[in-house]
Short mmCIF file of C-alpha atoms in Angstrom, two decimals:
data_model
loop_
_atom_site.label_atom_id
_atom_site.label_comp_id
_atom_site.label_asym_id
_atom_site.label_seq_id
_atom_site.Cartn_x
_atom_site.Cartn_y
_atom_site.Cartn_z
CA UNK P 398 0.00 0.00 0.00
CA UNK P 399 1.44 3.37 -1.04
CA UNK P 400 1.79 6.14 1.49
CA UNK P 401 -0.53 9.09 0.97
CA UNK P 402 0.80 12.65 0.95
CA UNK P 403 -0.19 13.29 4.57
CA UNK P 404 1.67 10.18 5.76
CA UNK P 405 4.75 11.15 3.74
CA UNK P 406 4.80 14.61 5.32
CA UNK P 407 4.46 13.17 8.82
CA UNK P 408 7.30 10.72 8.17
CA UNK P 409 9.44 13.54 6.76
CA UNK P 410 9.03 15.86 9.75
CA UNK P 411 8.71 13.11 12.38
CA UNK P 412 10.73 10.16 11.02
CA UNK P 413 10.19 6.73 12.52
CA UNK P 414 13.07 5.62 14.71
CA UNK P 415 13.94 2.07 15.71
CA UNK P 416 13.17 1.76 19.42
CA UNK P 417 16.17 -0.52 19.93
CA UNK P 418 19.09 0.91 17.91
CA UNK P 419 17.63 4.36 17.05
CA UNK P 420 18.17 3.91 13.30
CA UNK P 421 15.66 5.96 11.30
CA UNK P 422 13.15 4.44 8.91
CA UNK P 423 11.10 1.99 10.98
CA UNK P 424 9.97 1.53 14.57
CA UNK P 425 11.95 -1.71 14.51
CA UNK P 426 14.66 -2.11 11.87
CA UNK P 427 15.35 -5.38 10.06
CA UNK P 428 18.40 -6.18 12.20
CA UNK P 429 16.52 -5.61 15.45
CA UNK P 430 13.52 -7.64 14.27
CA UNK P 431 15.85 -10.65 14.35
CA UNK P 432 16.34 -10.17 18.10
CA UNK P 433 12.67 -10.78 18.93
CA UNK P 434 12.06 -13.98 20.88
CA UNK P 435 9.41 -16.34 19.47
CA UNK P 436 6.91 -17.64 22.02
CA UNK P 437 6.82 -21.43 22.47
CA UNK P 438 3.71 -23.30 21.38
CA UNK P 439 1.83 -23.94 24.64
CA UNK P 440 -1.63 -24.66 26.00
CA UNK P 441 -3.16 -21.32 27.10
CA UNK P 442 -4.35 -22.77 30.41
CA UNK P 443 -1.71 -25.13 31.83
CA UNK P 444 1.18 -23.72 29.72
CA UNK P 445 2.47 -27.16 28.77
CA UNK P 446 3.88 -27.59 25.26
CA UNK P 447 1.03 -27.96 22.77
CA UNK P 448 1.37 -27.94 18.98
CA UNK P 449 -0.17 -24.96 17.16
CA UNK P 450 -0.90 -23.30 20.54
CA UNK P 451 -3.97 -25.51 21.02
CA UNK P 452 -5.72 -26.11 24.33
CA UNK P 453 -4.55 -29.52 25.54
CA UNK P 454 -6.97 -32.39 26.03
CA UNK P 455 -6.82 -32.18 29.83
CA UNK P 456 -7.71 -28.47 29.85
CA UNK P 457 -10.30 -28.84 27.10
CA UNK P 458 -12.59 -30.94 29.30
CA UNK P 459 -12.77 -28.21 31.96
CA UNK P 460 -16.16 -26.49 31.41
CA UNK P 461 -14.89 -22.99 32.25
CA UNK P 462 -12.21 -23.09 29.52
CA UNK P 463 -13.75 -21.73 26.32
CA UNK P 464 -10.75 -21.23 24.02
CA UNK P 465 -9.47 -23.70 21.42
CA UNK P 466 -6.07 -22.09 21.87
CA UNK P 467 -4.20 -18.77 21.94
CA UNK P 468 -1.69 -18.06 19.16
CA UNK P 469 1.25 -15.95 20.40
CA UNK P 470 4.12 -14.93 18.10
CA UNK P 471 6.42 -13.30 20.70
CA UNK P 472 7.53 -13.50 24.30
CA UNK P 473 7.10 -10.26 26.24
CA UNK P 474 10.60 -8.84 25.81
CA UNK P 475 11.54 -5.21 26.50
CA UNK P 476 11.41 -4.52 22.76
CA UNK P 477 7.89 -5.89 22.35
CA UNK P 478 6.82 -4.08 25.52
CA UNK P 479 8.01 -0.76 24.08
CA UNK P 480 6.21 -1.36 20.77
CA UNK P 481 2.93 -2.28 22.47
CA UNK P 482 3.19 0.64 24.89
CA UNK P 483 3.69 3.11 22.03
CA UNK P 484 0.73 1.61 20.18
CA UNK P 485 -1.55 1.23 23.19
CA UNK P 486 -0.91 4.32 25.27
CA UNK P 487 1.00 6.88 23.18
CA UNK P 488 -1.42 7.18 20.26
CA UNK P 489 0.99 5.91 17.61
CA UNK P 490 -1.57 4.06 15.54
CA UNK P 491 0.80 3.86 12.57
CA UNK P 492 2.52 1.04 14.49
CA UNK P 493 -0.47 -1.12 13.61
CA UNK P 494 0.97 -2.13 10.22
CA UNK P 495 4.05 -3.69 11.79
CA UNK P 496 2.16 -5.40 14.62
CA UNK P 497 -0.66 -6.67 12.42
CA UNK P 498 1.87 -8.06 9.92
CA UNK P 499 3.50 -10.08 12.72
CA UNK P 500 0.10 -11.59 13.58
CA UNK P 501 -0.59 -12.37 9.93
CA UNK P 502 2.75 -14.16 9.52
CA UNK P 503 2.14 -16.51 12.45
CA UNK P 504 -1.45 -17.04 11.36
CA UNK P 505 -0.31 -18.13 7.91
CA UNK P 506 2.13 -20.64 9.38
CA UNK P 507 -0.44 -22.21 11.73
CA UNK P 508 -1.16 -25.67 10.34
CA UNK P 509 -4.55 -26.04 12.01
CA UNK P 510 -5.98 -22.76 10.74
CA UNK P 511 -4.50 -23.12 7.26
CA UNK P 512 -6.25 -26.48 6.99
CA UNK P 513 -9.55 -24.80 7.88
CA UNK P 514 -8.96 -22.14 5.23
CA UNK P 515 -8.12 -24.79 2.61
CA UNK P 516 -11.31 -26.67 3.47
CA UNK P 517 -13.29 -23.44 2.98
CA UNK P 518 -14.58 -23.44 6.54
CA UNK P 519 -15.88 -20.06 7.60
CA UNK P 520 -13.40 -18.00 9.61
CA UNK P 521 -14.25 -14.63 11.16
CA UNK P 522 -12.17 -12.01 12.94
CA UNK P 523 -13.47 -10.47 16.17
CA UNK P 524 -11.78 -8.33 18.82
CA UNK P 525 -11.88 -7.55 22.52
CA UNK P 526 -14.17 -4.53 23.01
CA UNK P 527 -13.51 -1.67 25.37
CA UNK P 528 -15.91 0.56 27.26
CA UNK P 529 -16.95 3.62 25.22
CA UNK P 530 -15.54 6.07 27.80
CA UNK P 531 -12.09 4.47 27.68
CA UNK P 532 -12.22 4.23 23.88
CA UNK P 533 -13.31 7.81 23.15
CA UNK P 534 -12.00 9.84 26.09
CA UNK P 535 -9.00 8.00 27.53
CA UNK P 536 -7.21 6.44 24.53
CA UNK P 537 -9.16 7.72 21.54
CA UNK P 538 -9.32 4.26 19.98
CA UNK P 539 -9.51 0.55 20.79
CA UNK P 540 -6.12 -0.97 19.94
CA UNK P 541 -7.58 -4.48 19.56
CA UNK P 542 -10.13 -3.20 17.04
CA UNK P 543 -7.45 -1.31 15.09
CA UNK P 544 -5.33 -4.48 14.87
CA UNK P 545 -8.32 -6.58 13.80
CA UNK P 546 -9.40 -4.11 11.11
CA UNK P 547 -5.89 -3.94 9.68
CA UNK P 548 -5.62 -7.73 9.54
CA UNK P 549 -9.07 -8.15 8.04
CA UNK P 550 -8.25 -5.73 5.22
CA UNK P 551 -4.94 -7.42 4.42
CA UNK P 552 -5.97 -11.09 4.49
CA UNK P 553 -9.60 -10.70 3.44
CA UNK P 554 -11.14 -12.46 6.44
CA UNK P 555 -14.41 -10.74 7.46
CA UNK P 556 -14.39 -8.76 10.71
CA UNK P 557 -17.44 -8.77 12.95
CA UNK P 558 -18.32 -6.85 16.14
CA UNK P 559 -19.43 -9.82 18.21
CA UNK P 560 -19.04 -8.31 21.66
CA UNK P 561 -19.80 -5.11 23.50
CA UNK P 562 -18.68 -3.85 26.89
CA UNK P 563 -21.39 -1.60 28.37
CA UNK P 564 -19.84 -1.51 31.86
CA UNK P 565 -16.43 -0.15 32.70
CA UNK P 566 -13.99 -2.35 34.62
CA UNK P 567 -10.63 -1.91 36.27
CA UNK P 568 -7.67 -2.13 33.88
CA UNK P 569 -6.37 -5.70 33.88
CA UNK P 570 -2.73 -4.53 33.87
CA UNK P 571 -3.19 -2.98 37.32
CA UNK P 572 -4.52 -6.15 38.97
CA UNK P 573 -2.95 -9.23 40.53
CA UNK P 574 -3.43 -12.61 38.83
CA UNK P 575 -6.32 -13.74 41.06
CA UNK P 576 -8.06 -10.38 40.63
CA UNK P 577 -7.75 -10.55 36.85
CA UNK P 578 -9.57 -13.87 36.76
CA UNK P 579 -12.76 -12.35 38.23
CA UNK P 580 -12.50 -8.69 37.16
CA UNK P 581 -14.17 -9.19 33.77
CA UNK P 582 -16.74 -11.84 34.65
CA UNK P 583 -20.08 -10.76 33.20
CA UNK P 584 -18.65 -7.53 31.73
CA UNK P 585 -19.05 -8.50 28.05
CA UNK P 586 -22.37 -8.92 26.26
CA UNK P 587 -23.07 -10.52 22.90
CA UNK P 588 -24.07 -8.04 20.18
CA UNK P 589 -27.79 -8.69 19.66
CA UNK P 590 -27.60 -7.39 16.08
CA UNK P 591 -25.31 -10.27 15.05
CA UNK P 592 -26.44 -13.67 13.85
CA UNK P 593 -24.04 -16.53 13.18
CA UNK P 594 -24.56 -19.89 11.56
CA UNK P 595 -23.16 -21.39 14.73
CA UNK P 596 -20.17 -23.43 13.51
CA UNK P 597 -17.70 -20.66 12.60
CA UNK P 598 -14.07 -20.46 13.63
CA UNK P 599 -13.49 -17.09 15.30
CA UNK P 600 -10.10 -15.40 15.67
CA UNK P 601 -10.34 -13.22 18.77
CA UNK P 602 -7.76 -10.40 18.58
CA UNK P 603 -6.09 -8.63 21.49
CA UNK P 604 -2.70 -6.97 21.94
CA UNK P 605 -1.23 -8.85 24.90
CA UNK P 606 -2.31 -11.52 27.36
CA UNK P 607 -1.18 -12.58 30.82
CA UNK P 608 -3.69 -14.95 32.41
CA UNK P 609 -5.96 -15.25 29.35
CA UNK P 610 -8.80 -14.06 31.61
CA UNK P 611 -9.98 -11.43 29.11
CA UNK P 612 -9.87 -13.75 26.11
CA UNK P 613 -11.53 -16.60 28.00
CA UNK P 614 -14.37 -14.43 29.33
CA UNK P 615 -14.98 -13.05 25.83
CA UNK P 616 -15.02 -16.60 24.43
CA UNK P 617 -17.43 -17.73 27.17
CA UNK P 618 -19.78 -14.89 26.25
CA UNK P 619 -19.80 -15.93 22.59
CA UNK P 620 -20.24 -19.61 23.41
CA UNK P 621 -23.20 -18.83 25.65
CA UNK P 622 -25.00 -17.85 22.43
CA UNK P 623 -23.26 -20.17 19.97
CA UNK P 624 -21.74 -23.14 21.85
CA UNK P 625 -20.42 -24.88 18.73
CA UNK P 626 -18.22 -22.04 17.53
CA UNK P 627 -14.45 -22.59 17.73
CA UNK P 628 -12.67 -19.60 19.26
CA UNK P 629 -8.93 -19.01 19.10
CA UNK P 630 -7.17 -16.04 20.66
CA UNK P 631 -4.53 -14.23 18.63
CA UNK P 632 -2.24 -11.80 20.50
CA UNK P 633 1.11 -10.12 19.90
CA UNK P 634 2.77 -11.34 23.09
CA UNK P 635 2.23 -13.03 26.43
CA UNK P 636 3.30 -11.34 29.65
CA UNK P 637 4.54 -14.01 32.11
#
């Protein structure tokens, strides 16, 4: 995609600088991209090794666990932390191209999902919603939605607003692990304007995960309406 004139002017007066080596041109130069640490393929619940980031059989039989897996390209290194912080809190939405491209690359190398695509099974992209006050008055945008929209446009998978968050909640990043697990319970609602066939595979996009509490609660909300959907989280990194 070619840069428009406005983007070119911004890049001329405020050039992108690599957050690691300070070289101009990109937020992360090609040499520094090679230093990123891939995240191992694990079960999102017990964190044991699991191919294609799938929920293991032991965790799958637990009724509360609603995710088929969580795909994670990177470990939460200082470099990834800086990129996500700039994107999430410092209003640098132009970072979305780089971050979305990283998600697309790992998605295209996931054997399970590529098989679904080849078999023409229906795949949809959804995202973690945020409360309207936080979206419009605190940040100005929902970073998960921006990532999802960018991905949808590039890989031509439909995006759908499955969930809404009418009630505000405490920011997950400020809570302890046990608090995170209950903070979002009941906070999401299914969008009543949406109708699914009921057997779709849904890619649920967020920027970063720690306990998977947000992704799991969102998946539980969807499955309460459509229990036979298959929901996989897709995040940039996992914070240990």
